[in-house]
Structures are given as C-alpha cells and as structure tokens.
PDB file of C-alpha atoms in Angstrom:
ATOM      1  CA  UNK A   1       1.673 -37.550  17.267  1.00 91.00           C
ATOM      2  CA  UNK A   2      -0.691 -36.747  14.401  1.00 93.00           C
ATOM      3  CA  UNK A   3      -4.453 -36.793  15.365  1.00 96.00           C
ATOM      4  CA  UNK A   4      -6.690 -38.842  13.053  1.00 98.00           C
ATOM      5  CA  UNK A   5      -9.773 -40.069  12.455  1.00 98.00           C
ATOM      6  CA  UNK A   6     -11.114 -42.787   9.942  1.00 98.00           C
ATOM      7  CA  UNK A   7     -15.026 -42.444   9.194  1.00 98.00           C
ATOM      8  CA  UNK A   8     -17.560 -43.827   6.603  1.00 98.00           C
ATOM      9  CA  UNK A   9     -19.086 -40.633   5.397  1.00 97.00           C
ATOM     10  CA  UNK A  10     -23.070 -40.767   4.654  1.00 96.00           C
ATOM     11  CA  UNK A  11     -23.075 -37.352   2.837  1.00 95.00           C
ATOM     12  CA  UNK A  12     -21.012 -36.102  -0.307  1.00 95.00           C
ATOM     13  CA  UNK A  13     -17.720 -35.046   0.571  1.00 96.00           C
ATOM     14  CA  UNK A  14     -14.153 -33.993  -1.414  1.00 95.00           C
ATOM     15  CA  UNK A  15     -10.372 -35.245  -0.636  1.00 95.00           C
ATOM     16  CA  UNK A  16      -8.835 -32.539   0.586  1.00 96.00           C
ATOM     17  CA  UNK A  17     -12.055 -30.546   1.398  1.00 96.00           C
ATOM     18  CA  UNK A  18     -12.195 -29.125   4.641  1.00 97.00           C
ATOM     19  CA  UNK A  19     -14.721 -28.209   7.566  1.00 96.00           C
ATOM     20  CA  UNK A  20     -14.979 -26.511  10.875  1.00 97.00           C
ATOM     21  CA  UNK A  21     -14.743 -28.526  13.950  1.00 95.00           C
ATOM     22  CA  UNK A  22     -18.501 -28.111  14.761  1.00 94.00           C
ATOM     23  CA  UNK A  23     -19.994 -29.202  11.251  1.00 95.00           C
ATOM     24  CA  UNK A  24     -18.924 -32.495  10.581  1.00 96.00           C
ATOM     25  CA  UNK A  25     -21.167 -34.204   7.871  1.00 97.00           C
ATOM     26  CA  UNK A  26     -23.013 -37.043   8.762  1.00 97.00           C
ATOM     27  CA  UNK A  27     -20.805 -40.177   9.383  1.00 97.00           C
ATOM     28  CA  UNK A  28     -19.769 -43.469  11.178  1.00 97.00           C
ATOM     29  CA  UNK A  29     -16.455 -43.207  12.918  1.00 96.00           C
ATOM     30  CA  UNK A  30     -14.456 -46.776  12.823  1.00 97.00           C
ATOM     31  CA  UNK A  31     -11.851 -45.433  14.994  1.00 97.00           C
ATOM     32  CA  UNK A  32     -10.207 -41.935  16.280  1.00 97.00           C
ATOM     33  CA  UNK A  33      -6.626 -42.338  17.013  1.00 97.00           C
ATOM     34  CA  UNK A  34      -2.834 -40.593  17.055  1.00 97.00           C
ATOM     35  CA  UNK A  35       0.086 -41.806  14.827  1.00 97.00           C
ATOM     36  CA  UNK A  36       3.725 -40.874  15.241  1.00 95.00           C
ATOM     37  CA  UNK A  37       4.659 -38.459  12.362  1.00 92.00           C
ATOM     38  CA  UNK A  38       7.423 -40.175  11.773  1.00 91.00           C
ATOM     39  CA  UNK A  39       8.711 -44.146  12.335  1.00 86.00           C
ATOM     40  CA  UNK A  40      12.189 -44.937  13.442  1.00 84.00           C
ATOM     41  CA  UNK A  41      13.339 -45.982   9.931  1.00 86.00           C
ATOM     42  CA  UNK A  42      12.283 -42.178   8.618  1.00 85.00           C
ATOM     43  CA  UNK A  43       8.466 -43.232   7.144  1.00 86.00           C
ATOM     44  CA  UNK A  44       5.348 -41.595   7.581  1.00 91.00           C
ATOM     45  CA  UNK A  45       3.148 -43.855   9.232  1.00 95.00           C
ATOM     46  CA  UNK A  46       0.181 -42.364   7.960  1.00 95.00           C
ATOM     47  CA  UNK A  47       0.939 -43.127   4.190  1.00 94.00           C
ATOM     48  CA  UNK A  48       2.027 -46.857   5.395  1.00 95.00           C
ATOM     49  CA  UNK A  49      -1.734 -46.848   7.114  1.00 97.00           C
ATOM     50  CA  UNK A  50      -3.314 -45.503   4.089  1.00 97.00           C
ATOM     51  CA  UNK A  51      -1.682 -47.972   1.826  1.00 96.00           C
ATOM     52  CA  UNK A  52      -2.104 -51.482   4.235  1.00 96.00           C
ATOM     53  CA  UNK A  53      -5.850 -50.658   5.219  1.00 97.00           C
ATOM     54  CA  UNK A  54      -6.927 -50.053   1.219  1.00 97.00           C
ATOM     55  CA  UNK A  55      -7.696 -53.757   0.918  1.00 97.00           C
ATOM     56  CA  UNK A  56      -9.876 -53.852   3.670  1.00 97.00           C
ATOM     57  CA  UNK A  57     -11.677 -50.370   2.374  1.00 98.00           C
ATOM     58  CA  UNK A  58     -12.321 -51.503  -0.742  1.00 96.00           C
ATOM     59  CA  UNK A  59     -13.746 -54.861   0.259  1.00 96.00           C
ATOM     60  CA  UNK A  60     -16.045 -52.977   2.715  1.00 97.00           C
ATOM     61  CA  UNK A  61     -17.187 -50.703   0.153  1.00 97.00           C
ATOM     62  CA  UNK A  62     -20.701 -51.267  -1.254  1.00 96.00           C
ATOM     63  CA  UNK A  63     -22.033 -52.995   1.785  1.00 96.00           C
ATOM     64  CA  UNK A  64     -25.582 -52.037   2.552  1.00 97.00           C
ATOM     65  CA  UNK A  65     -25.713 -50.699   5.917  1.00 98.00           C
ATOM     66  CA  UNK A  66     -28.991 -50.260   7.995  1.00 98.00           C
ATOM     67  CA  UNK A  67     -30.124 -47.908  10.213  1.00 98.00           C
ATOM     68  CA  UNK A  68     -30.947 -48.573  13.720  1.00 98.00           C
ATOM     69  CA  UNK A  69     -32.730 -46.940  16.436  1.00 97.00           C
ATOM     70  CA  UNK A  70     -31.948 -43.816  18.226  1.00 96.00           C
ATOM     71  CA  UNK A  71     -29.569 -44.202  21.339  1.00 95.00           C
ATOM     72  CA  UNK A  72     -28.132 -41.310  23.869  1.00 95.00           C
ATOM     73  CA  UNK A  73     -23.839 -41.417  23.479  1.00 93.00           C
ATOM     74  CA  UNK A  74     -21.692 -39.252  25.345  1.00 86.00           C
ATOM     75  CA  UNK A  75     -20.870 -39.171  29.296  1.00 85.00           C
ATOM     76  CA  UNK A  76     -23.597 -37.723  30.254  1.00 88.00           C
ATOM     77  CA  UNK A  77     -25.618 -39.116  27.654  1.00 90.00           C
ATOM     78  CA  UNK A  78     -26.867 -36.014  25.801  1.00 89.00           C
ATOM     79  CA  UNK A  79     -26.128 -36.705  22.282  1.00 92.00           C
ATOM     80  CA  UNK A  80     -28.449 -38.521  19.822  1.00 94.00           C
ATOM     81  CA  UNK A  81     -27.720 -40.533  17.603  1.00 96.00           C
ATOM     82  CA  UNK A  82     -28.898 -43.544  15.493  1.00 97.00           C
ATOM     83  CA  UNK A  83     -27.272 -46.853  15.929  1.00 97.00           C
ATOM     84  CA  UNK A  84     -25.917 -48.938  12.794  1.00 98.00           C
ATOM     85  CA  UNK A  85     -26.967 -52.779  12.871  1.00 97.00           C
ATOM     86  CA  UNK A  86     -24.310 -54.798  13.082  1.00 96.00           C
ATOM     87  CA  UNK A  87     -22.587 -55.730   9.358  1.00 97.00           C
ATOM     88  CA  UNK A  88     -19.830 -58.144   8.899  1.00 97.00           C
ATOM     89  CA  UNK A  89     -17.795 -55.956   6.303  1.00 97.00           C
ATOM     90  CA  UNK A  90     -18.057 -52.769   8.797  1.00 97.00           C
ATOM     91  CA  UNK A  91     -16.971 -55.033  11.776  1.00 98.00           C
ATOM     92  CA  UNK A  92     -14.088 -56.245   9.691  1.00 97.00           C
ATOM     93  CA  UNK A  93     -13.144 -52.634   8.466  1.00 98.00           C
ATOM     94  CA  UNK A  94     -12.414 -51.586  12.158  1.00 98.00           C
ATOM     95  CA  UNK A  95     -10.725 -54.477  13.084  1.00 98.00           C
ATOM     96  CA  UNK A  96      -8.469 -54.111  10.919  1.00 97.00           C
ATOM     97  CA  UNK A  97      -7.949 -50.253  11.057  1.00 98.00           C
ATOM     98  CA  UNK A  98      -7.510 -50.927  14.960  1.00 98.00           C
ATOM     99  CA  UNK A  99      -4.707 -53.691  14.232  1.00 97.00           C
ATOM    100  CA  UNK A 100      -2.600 -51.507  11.671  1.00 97.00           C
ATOM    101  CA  UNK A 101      -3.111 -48.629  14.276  1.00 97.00           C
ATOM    102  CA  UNK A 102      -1.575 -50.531  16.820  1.00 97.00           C
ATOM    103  CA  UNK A 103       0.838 -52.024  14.652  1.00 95.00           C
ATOM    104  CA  UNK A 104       2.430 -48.389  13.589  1.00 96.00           C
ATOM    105  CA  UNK A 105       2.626 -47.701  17.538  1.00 95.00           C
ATOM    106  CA  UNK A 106      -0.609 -45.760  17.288  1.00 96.00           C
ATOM    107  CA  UNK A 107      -2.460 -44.652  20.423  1.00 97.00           C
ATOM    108  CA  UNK A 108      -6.605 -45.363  19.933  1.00 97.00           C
ATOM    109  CA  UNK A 109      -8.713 -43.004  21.944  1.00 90.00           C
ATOM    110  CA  UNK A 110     -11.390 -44.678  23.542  1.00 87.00           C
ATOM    111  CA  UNK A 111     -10.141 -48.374  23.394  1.00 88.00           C
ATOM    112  CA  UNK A 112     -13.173 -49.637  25.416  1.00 88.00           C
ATOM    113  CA  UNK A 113     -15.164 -48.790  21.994  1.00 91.00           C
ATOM    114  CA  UNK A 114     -13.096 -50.803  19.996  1.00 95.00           C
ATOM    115  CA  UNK A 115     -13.493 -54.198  18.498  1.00 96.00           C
ATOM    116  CA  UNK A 116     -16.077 -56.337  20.556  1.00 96.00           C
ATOM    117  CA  UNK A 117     -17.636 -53.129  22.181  1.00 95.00           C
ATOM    118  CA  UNK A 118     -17.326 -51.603  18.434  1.00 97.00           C
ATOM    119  CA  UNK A 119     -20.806 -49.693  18.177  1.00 96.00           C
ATOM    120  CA  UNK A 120     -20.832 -47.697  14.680  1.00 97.00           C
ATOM    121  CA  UNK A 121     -23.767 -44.960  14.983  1.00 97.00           C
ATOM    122  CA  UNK A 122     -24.994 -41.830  13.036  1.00 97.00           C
ATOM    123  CA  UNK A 123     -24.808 -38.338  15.229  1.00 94.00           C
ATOM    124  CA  UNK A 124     -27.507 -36.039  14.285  1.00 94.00           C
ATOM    125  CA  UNK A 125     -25.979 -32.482  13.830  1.00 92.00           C
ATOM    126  CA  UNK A 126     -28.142 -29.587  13.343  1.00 91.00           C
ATOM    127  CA  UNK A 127     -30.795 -30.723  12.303  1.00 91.00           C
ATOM    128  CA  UNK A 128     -29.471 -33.681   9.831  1.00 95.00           C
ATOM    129  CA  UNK A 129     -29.485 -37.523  10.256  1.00 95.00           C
ATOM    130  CA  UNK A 130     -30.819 -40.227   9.021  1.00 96.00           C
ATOM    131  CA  UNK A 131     -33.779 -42.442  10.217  1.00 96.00           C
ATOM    132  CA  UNK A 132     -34.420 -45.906  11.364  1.00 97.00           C
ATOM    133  CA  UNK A 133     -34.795 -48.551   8.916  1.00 97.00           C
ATOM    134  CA  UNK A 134     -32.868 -46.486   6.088  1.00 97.00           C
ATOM    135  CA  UNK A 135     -30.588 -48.256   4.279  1.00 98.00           C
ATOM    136  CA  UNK A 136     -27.093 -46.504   3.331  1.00 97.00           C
ATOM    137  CA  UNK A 137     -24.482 -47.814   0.985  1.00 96.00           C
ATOM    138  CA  UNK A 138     -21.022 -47.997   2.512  1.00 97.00           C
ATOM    139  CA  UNK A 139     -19.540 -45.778  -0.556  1.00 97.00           C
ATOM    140  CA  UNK A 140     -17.281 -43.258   0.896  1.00 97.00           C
ATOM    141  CA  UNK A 141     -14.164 -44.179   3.543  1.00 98.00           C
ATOM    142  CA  UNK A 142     -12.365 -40.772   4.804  1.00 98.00           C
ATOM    143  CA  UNK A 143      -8.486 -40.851   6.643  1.00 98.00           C
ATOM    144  CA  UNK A 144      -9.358 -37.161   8.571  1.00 98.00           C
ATOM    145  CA  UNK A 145      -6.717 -34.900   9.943  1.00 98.00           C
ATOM    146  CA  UNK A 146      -8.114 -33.801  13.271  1.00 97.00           C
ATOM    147  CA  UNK A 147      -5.710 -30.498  13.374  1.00 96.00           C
ATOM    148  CA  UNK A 148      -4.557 -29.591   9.893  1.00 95.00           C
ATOM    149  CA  UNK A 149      -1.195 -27.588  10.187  1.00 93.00           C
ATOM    150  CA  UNK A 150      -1.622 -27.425  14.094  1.00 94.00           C
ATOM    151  CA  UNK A 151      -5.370 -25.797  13.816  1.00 96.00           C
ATOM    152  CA  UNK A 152      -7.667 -27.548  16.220  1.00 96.00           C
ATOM    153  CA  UNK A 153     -10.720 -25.916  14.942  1.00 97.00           C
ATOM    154  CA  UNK A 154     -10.585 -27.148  11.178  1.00 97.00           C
ATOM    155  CA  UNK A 155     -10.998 -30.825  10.232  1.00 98.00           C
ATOM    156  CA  UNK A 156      -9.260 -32.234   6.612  1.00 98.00           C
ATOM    157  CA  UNK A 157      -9.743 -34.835   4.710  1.00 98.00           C
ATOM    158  CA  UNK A 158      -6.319 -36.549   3.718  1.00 97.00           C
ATOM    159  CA  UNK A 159      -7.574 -39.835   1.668  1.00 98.00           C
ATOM    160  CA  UNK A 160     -11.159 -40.464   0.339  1.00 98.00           C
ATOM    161  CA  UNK A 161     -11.872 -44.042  -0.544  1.00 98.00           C
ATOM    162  CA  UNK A 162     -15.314 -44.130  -2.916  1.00 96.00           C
ATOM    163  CA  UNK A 163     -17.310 -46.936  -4.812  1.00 91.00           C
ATOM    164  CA  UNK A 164     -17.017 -46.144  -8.327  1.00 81.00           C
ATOM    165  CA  UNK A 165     -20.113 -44.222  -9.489  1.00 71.00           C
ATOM    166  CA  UNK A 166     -22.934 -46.486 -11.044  1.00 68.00           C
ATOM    167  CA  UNK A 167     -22.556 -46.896 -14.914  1.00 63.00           C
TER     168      UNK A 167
END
C-alpha cells in the first residue's frame, strides 16, 4: 500500500518539491489514506485517482475559504489549530476524494473524520498560521507521498493542482 495524503496548501509550494516530516507548510488535509500500488488489471491506482478527482479539484479551486476559531485536535488535545467554516466546494472536494479512495480499494485513516464529521482546519507549526476571520483562496490542491522511496521522514509532492495566476 502506498501512503498518501491529499491537502489544500495555504502557502507556496512546488510539484515535486519535498519536505521533512516535521515542517509541513500550512494546509487543510481532505483526507490521509493508503492505495494499492498496483490494481488487479496491472494500473497504478494513484494515476487513476489523480486523473478521476481533477474535475472535482478544479471546480473547488478559487473558492474563498474563511478562517475559523482556534480549536485543540489530537488525542489528548494538545495541538492548535484554526478551524475552516464550512464551504460547499471544500465539502464536495472530500467527498469525492473519499468515494474514489474507496472505490480503488483504498484504506482511509481516520474514517470517523470523514464526510459528515469532515472538519477541515489549519495546524499552526512553529510559529505560522493563519488567524480568525482571514479569508484564503482555495488555489493550490497537493496528492502527497507520505514515504517517498520507502523514507518515512521526507514528505513529496506527486501532483499540484493550482488556479491559474491572475492576469
């Protein structure tokens, strides 16, 4: 199984640019989840994800997202973060990213955080995040290898989705 991620970054990033496990820029996840390598007809489920979630990406890019207040995640509830109010285009992004997940015999990793119990939010990391009442375009939509090669300590990004840049 191949260990991925698919996030709405909210600070410049590169396909194919890479980070360390511990410095992820600032983003919403809409969903962390495994995919076979390959399918039983010889495919790569990943480029079959990549290609049947684009039409939902690019409808859900240029949405105006909002930022919400600051709520404690985690199990013991030690990490902050600001919540993202609800948006109809974001909601419909992860629904369908869940559906083609499961639909490629995908495994989701917390599936009690998933559609109805979907709550996108902003982690602050060292020092960054972003405040309540900002408003963020939706303009960047990462695929993210979770263990490039087999490494567990370097993140990369596979497919970068972006709004075209404002003429």
């Amino acid at each position: 199984m191949r260990n991925l991620v698919m996030v709405v970054f909210v600070e410049p990033v590169t396909e194919g640019g890479m980070f360390p496990r511990e410095d992820w820029p600032l983003h919403i996840t809409l969903l962390r989840f495994d995919l076979p390598r390959t399918a039983d007809d010889g495919s790569e489920p990943l480029w079959r994800l990549v290609e049947d979630t684009t039409p939902a990406v690019c409808r859900a890019l240029g949405a105006q997202l909002r930022v919400g207040p600051e709520a404690w995640f985690g199990r013991h509830e030690s990490i902050l973060v600001n919540l993202v109010e609800p948006d109809l285009r974001l909601q419909e992004l992860h629904e369908t990213i869940v559906g083609q997940v499961l639909a490629l015999h995908g495994r989701i990793a917390s599936q009690r955080h998933t559609l109805e119990a979907y709550r996108p939010h902003i982690t602050h990391h060292d020092g960054r995040r972003r405040h309540a009442g900002q408003v963020l375009e939706l303009d960047r939509v990462a695929l993210v290898d979770m263990a490039p090669e087999g490494d567990h300590s370097q993140r990369r990004i596979l497919k970068l989705w972006q709004s075209p840049p404002p003429a």
